[in-house]
Short mmCIF file of C-alpha atoms in Angstrom, two decimals:
data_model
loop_
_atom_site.label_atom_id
_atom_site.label_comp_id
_atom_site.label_asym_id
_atom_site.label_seq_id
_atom_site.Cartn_x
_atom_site.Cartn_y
_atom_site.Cartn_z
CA UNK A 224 0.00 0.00 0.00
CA UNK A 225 1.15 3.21 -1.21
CA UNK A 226 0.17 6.18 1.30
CA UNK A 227 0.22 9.89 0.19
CA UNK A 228 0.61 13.21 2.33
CA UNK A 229 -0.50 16.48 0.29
CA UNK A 230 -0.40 19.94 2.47
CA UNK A 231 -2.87 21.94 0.61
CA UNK A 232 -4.23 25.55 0.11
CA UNK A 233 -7.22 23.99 -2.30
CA UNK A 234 -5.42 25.58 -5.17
CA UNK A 235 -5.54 24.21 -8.73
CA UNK A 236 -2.34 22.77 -8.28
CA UNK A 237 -3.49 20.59 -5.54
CA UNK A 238 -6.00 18.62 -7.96
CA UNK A 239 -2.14 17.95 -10.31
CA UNK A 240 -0.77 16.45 -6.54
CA UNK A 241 -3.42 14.40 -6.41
CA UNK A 242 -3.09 13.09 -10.20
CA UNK A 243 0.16 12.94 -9.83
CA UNK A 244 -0.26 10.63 -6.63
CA UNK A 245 -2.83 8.07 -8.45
CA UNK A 246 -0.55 8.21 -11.12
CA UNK A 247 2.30 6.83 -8.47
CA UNK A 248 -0.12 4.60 -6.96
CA UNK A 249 0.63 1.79 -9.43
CA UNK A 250 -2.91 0.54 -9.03
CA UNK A 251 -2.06 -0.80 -5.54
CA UNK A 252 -4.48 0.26 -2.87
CA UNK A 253 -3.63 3.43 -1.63
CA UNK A 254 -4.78 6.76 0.35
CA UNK A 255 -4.21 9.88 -0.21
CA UNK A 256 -4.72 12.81 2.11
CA UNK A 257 -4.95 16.55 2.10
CA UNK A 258 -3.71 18.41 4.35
CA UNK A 259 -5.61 21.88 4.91
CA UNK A 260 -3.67 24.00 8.01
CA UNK A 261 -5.43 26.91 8.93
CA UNK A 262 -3.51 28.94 12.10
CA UNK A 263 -4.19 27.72 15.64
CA UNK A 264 -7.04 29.14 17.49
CA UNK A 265 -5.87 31.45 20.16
CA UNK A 266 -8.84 32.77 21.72
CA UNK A 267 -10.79 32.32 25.22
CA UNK A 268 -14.40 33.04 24.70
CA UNK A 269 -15.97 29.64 24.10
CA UNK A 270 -18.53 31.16 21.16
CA UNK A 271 -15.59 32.58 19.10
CA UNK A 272 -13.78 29.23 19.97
CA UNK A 273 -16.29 27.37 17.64
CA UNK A 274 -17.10 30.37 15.19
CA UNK A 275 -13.08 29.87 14.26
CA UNK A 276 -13.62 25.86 14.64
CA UNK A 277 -16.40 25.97 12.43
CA UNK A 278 -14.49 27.80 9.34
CA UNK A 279 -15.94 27.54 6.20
CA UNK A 280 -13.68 27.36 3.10
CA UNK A 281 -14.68 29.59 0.42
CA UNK A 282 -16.25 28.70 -2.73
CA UNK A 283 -13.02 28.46 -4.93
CA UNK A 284 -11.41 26.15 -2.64
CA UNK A 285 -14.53 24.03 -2.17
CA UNK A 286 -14.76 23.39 -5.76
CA UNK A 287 -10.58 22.15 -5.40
CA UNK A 288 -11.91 20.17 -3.01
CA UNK A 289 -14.70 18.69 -4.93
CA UNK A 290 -13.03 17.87 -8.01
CA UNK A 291 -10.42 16.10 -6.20
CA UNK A 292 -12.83 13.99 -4.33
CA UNK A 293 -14.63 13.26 -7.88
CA UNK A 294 -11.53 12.72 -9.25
CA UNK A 295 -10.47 9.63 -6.93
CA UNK A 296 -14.34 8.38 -7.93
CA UNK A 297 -12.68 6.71 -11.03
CA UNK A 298 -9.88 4.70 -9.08
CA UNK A 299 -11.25 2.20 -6.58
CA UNK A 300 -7.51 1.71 -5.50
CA UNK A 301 -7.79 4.89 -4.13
CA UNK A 302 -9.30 5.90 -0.72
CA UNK A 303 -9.25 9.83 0.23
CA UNK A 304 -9.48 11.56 3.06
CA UNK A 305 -9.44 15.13 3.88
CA UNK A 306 -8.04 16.93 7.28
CA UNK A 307 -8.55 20.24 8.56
CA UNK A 308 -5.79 20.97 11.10
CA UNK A 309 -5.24 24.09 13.59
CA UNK A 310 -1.96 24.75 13.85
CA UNK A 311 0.99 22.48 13.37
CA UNK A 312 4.70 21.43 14.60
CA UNK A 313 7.24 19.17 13.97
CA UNK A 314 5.84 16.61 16.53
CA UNK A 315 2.58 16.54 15.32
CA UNK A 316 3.01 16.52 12.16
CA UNK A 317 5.77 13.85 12.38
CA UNK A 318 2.47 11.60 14.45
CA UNK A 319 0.33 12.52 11.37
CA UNK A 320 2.62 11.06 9.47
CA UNK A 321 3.26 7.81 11.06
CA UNK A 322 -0.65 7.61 11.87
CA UNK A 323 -1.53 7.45 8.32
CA UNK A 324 1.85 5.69 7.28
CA UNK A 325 2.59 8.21 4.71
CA UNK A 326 5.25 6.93 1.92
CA UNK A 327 5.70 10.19 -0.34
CA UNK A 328 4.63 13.34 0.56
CA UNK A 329 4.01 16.03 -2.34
CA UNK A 330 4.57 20.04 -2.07
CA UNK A 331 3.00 22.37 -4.43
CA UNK A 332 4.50 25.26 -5.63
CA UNK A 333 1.79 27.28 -4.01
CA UNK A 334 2.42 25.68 -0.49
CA UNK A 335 6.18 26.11 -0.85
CA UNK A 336 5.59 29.85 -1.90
CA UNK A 337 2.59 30.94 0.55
CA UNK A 338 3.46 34.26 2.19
CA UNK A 339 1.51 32.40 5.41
CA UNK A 340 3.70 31.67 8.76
CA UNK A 341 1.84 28.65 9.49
CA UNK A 342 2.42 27.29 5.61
CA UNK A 343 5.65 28.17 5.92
CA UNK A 344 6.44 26.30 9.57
CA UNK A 345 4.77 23.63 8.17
CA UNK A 346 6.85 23.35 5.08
CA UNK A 347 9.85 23.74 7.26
CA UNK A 348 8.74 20.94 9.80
CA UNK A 349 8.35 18.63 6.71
CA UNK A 350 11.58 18.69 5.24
CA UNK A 351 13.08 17.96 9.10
CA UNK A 352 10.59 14.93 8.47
CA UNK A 353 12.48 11.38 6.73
CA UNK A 354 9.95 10.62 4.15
CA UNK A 355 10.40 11.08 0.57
CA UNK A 356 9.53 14.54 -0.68
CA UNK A 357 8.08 15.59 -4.33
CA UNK A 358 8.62 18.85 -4.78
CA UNK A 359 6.13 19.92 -7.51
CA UNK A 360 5.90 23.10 -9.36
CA UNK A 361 2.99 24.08 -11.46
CA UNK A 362 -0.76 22.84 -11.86
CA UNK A 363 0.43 20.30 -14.76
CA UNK A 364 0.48 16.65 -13.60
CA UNK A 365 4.51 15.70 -14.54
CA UNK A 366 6.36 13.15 -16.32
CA UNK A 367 8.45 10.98 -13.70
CA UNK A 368 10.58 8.85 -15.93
CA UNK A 369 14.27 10.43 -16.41
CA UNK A 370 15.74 11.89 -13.67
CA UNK A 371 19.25 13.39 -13.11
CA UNK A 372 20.97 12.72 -9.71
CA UNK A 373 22.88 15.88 -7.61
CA UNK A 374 25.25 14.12 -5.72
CA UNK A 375 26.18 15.60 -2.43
CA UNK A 376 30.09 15.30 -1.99
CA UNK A 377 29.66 14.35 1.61
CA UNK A 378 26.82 12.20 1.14
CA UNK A 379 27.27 8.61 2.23
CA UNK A 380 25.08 7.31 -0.13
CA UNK A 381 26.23 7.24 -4.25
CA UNK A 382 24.13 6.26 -7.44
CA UNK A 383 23.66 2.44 -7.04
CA UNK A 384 21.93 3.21 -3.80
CA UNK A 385 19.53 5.74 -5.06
CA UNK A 386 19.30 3.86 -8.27
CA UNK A 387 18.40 0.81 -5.84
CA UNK A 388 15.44 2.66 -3.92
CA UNK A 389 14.26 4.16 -7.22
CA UNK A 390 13.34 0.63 -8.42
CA UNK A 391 11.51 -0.23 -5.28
CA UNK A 392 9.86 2.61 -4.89
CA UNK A 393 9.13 4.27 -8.19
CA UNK A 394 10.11 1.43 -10.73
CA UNK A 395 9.38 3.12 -13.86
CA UNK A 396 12.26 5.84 -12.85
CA UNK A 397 16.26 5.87 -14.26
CA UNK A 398 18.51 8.11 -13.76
CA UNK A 399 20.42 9.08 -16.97
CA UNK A 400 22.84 11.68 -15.33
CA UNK A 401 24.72 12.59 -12.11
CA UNK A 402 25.90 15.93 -10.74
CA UNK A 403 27.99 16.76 -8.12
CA UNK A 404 27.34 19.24 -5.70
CA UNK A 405 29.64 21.50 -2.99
CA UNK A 406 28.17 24.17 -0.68
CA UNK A 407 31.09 26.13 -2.57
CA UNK A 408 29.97 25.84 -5.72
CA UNK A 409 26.07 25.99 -5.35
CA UNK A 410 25.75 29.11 -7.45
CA UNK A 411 27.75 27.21 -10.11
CA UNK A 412 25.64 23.95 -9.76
CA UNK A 413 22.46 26.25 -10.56
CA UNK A 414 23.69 26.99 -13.72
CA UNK A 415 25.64 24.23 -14.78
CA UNK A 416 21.55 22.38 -13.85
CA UNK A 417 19.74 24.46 -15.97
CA UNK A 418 22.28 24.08 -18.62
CA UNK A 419 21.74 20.49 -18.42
CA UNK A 420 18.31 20.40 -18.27
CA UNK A 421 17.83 22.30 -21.58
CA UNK A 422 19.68 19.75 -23.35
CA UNK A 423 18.70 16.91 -22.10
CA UNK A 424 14.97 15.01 -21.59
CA UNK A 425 14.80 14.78 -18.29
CA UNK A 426 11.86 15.04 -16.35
CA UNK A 427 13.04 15.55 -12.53
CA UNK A 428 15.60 15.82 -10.66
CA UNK A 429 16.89 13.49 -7.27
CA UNK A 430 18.58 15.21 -4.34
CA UNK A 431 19.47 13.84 -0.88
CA UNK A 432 19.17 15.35 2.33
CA UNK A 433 20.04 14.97 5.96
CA UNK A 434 19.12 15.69 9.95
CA UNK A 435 21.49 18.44 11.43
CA UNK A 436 23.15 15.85 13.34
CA UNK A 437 24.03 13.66 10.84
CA UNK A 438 26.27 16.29 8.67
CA UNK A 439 29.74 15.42 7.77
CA UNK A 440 32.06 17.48 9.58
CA UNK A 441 29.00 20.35 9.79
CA UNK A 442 29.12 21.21 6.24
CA UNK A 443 25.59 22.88 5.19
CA UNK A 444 23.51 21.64 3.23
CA UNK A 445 22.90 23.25 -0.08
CA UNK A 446 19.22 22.55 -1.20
CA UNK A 447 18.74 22.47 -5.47
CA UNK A 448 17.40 25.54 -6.26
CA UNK A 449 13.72 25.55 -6.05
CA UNK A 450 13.14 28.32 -8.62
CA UNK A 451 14.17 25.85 -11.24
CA UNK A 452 11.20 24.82 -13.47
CA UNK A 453 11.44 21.09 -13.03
CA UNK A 454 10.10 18.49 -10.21
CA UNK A 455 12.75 17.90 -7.16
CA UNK A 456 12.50 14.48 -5.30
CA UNK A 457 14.03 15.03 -2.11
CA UNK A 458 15.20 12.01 -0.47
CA UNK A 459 16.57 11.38 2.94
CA UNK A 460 19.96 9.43 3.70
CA UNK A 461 18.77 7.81 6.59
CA UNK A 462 15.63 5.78 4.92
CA UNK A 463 17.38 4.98 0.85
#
C-alpha cells in the first residue's frame, strides 16, 4: 500500500498532486490525504472558539476540493481523506505522518511559496521529516521517468543506492545523469543544472538530504534551487 501526504491551500495545483499521486499509486491500494492548516485558534471566549472551529472554506477552494474527491471516484484503488488541522509542529506533524503511514509526501509550488507563517512552519517541519519529498511546481500533472541525480560530496550514499530505492519505490524511474554538488559551488551547480536540463529530456531531478546531526564534519547543506522549473525528489539518507 502506497500512502500519500499532500499539504494543501485547495489551489488548482493541488487537484495535479493528487493526479500525480494516483498516477504513483501503481494501481495498488492506496490513500491519499490533504492536508488543509489553517492557524491555531488562540482565543478564550468559548462562542468565538467554535465560530473559528467551524471555518468555512470559500467557494473556490470548495470546488478544489470537490473535483479532487470526484476525481479519486474513477480509481477504486484509491481511498481519500481530507483533514482540517489548527496549527501544526514538527511533533505533530511527524504523528500525522506515522498515523496514516505516509510513503511520499508532495509540495506544491503554491504551499512552498505561501506568504503564510503557518504554511511556511509547516513546510519547514516537513523537510526535518524522513519521508520522501516531491517537490512539484505548477498545476500540470509531470512526467516521472528520467531523472538526473545531484550528488552531495559528503553524502554517504552514491548512485547504485539511489538507483536501488528508485526501483523499489518508483520502478518506472532511471537516472540518466549525475551531478555533483559542494556548498562552494552551489551558485555554479544552478547553472551548470539548468544548462543540463535544456539539453537533455529529463523530467526531474533526485537530491538527498540529511538531519542536522548527521552532517559530515558540519558542512551545510545546499538545497537544489527551487526556482528551477522542473520536479525535485528530495530524499533522505537515513531511509534509501
Amino acid at each position: 500500500m502506497k500512502n500519500f501526504l499532500i499539504p494543501t491551500r485547495l489551489t488548482p495545483d493541488t487537484i495535479s498532486a493528487v493526479k500525480t499521486a494516483i498516477h504513483h499509486s501503481k494501481n495498488e491500494n492506496s490513500k491519499i490525504v490533504l492536508l488543509y492548516v489553517s492557524e491555531e485558534i488562540d482565543v478564550f471566549a468559548a462562542v468565538h472558539y467554535l465560530r473559528k472551529q467551524n471555518y468555512q472554506i470559500s467557494k473556490k477552494e470548495m470546488e478544489v476540493l470537490d473535483n479532487c474527491r470526484n476525481l479519486i471516484e474513477y480509481f477504486p484503488n484509491c481511498k481519500f481523506e481530507f483533514k482540517h488541522q489548527f496549527g501544526i509542529n514538527t511533533p505533530l506533524l511527524k504523528n500525522l505522518i506515522q498515523y496514516y503511514k505516509v510513503d511520499l509526501i508532495l509540495l506544491t509550488k503554491s504551499i512552498i511559496t505561501s506568504p503564510k507563517s503557518v504554511h511556511s512552519h509547516l513546510v519547514n517541519s516537513i523537510k526535518k521529516q524522513k519521508k520522501p519529498i516531491l517537490h512539484l511546481i505548477n498545476d500540470e500533472t509531470p512526467r516521472l521517468n528520467k531523472a538526473i541525480y545531484v550528488e552531495n560530496t559528503y553524502s554517504r550514499l552514491n548512485i547504485d543506492d539511489i538507483q536501488q530505492y528508485l526501483s523499489h519505490q518508483f520502478p518506472s524511474q532511471q537516472i540518466s545523469k549525475v551531478l555533483k554538488k559542494e556548498p562552494e559551488n552551489s551558485e555554479f551547480l544552478d547553472t551548470l543544472l539548468e544548462e543540463v536540463l535544456s539539453k537533455n529530456d529529463i523530467d526531474f531531478v533526485i537530491e538527498t538530504r540529511s538531519t542536522e546531526r548527521s552532517k559530515i564534519k558540519n558542512k551545510k547543506q545546499v538545497e537544489v534551487n527551487q526556482h528551477i522549473d522542473i520536479p525535485v525528489l528530495s530524499l533522505h539518507e537515513e531511509t534509501v
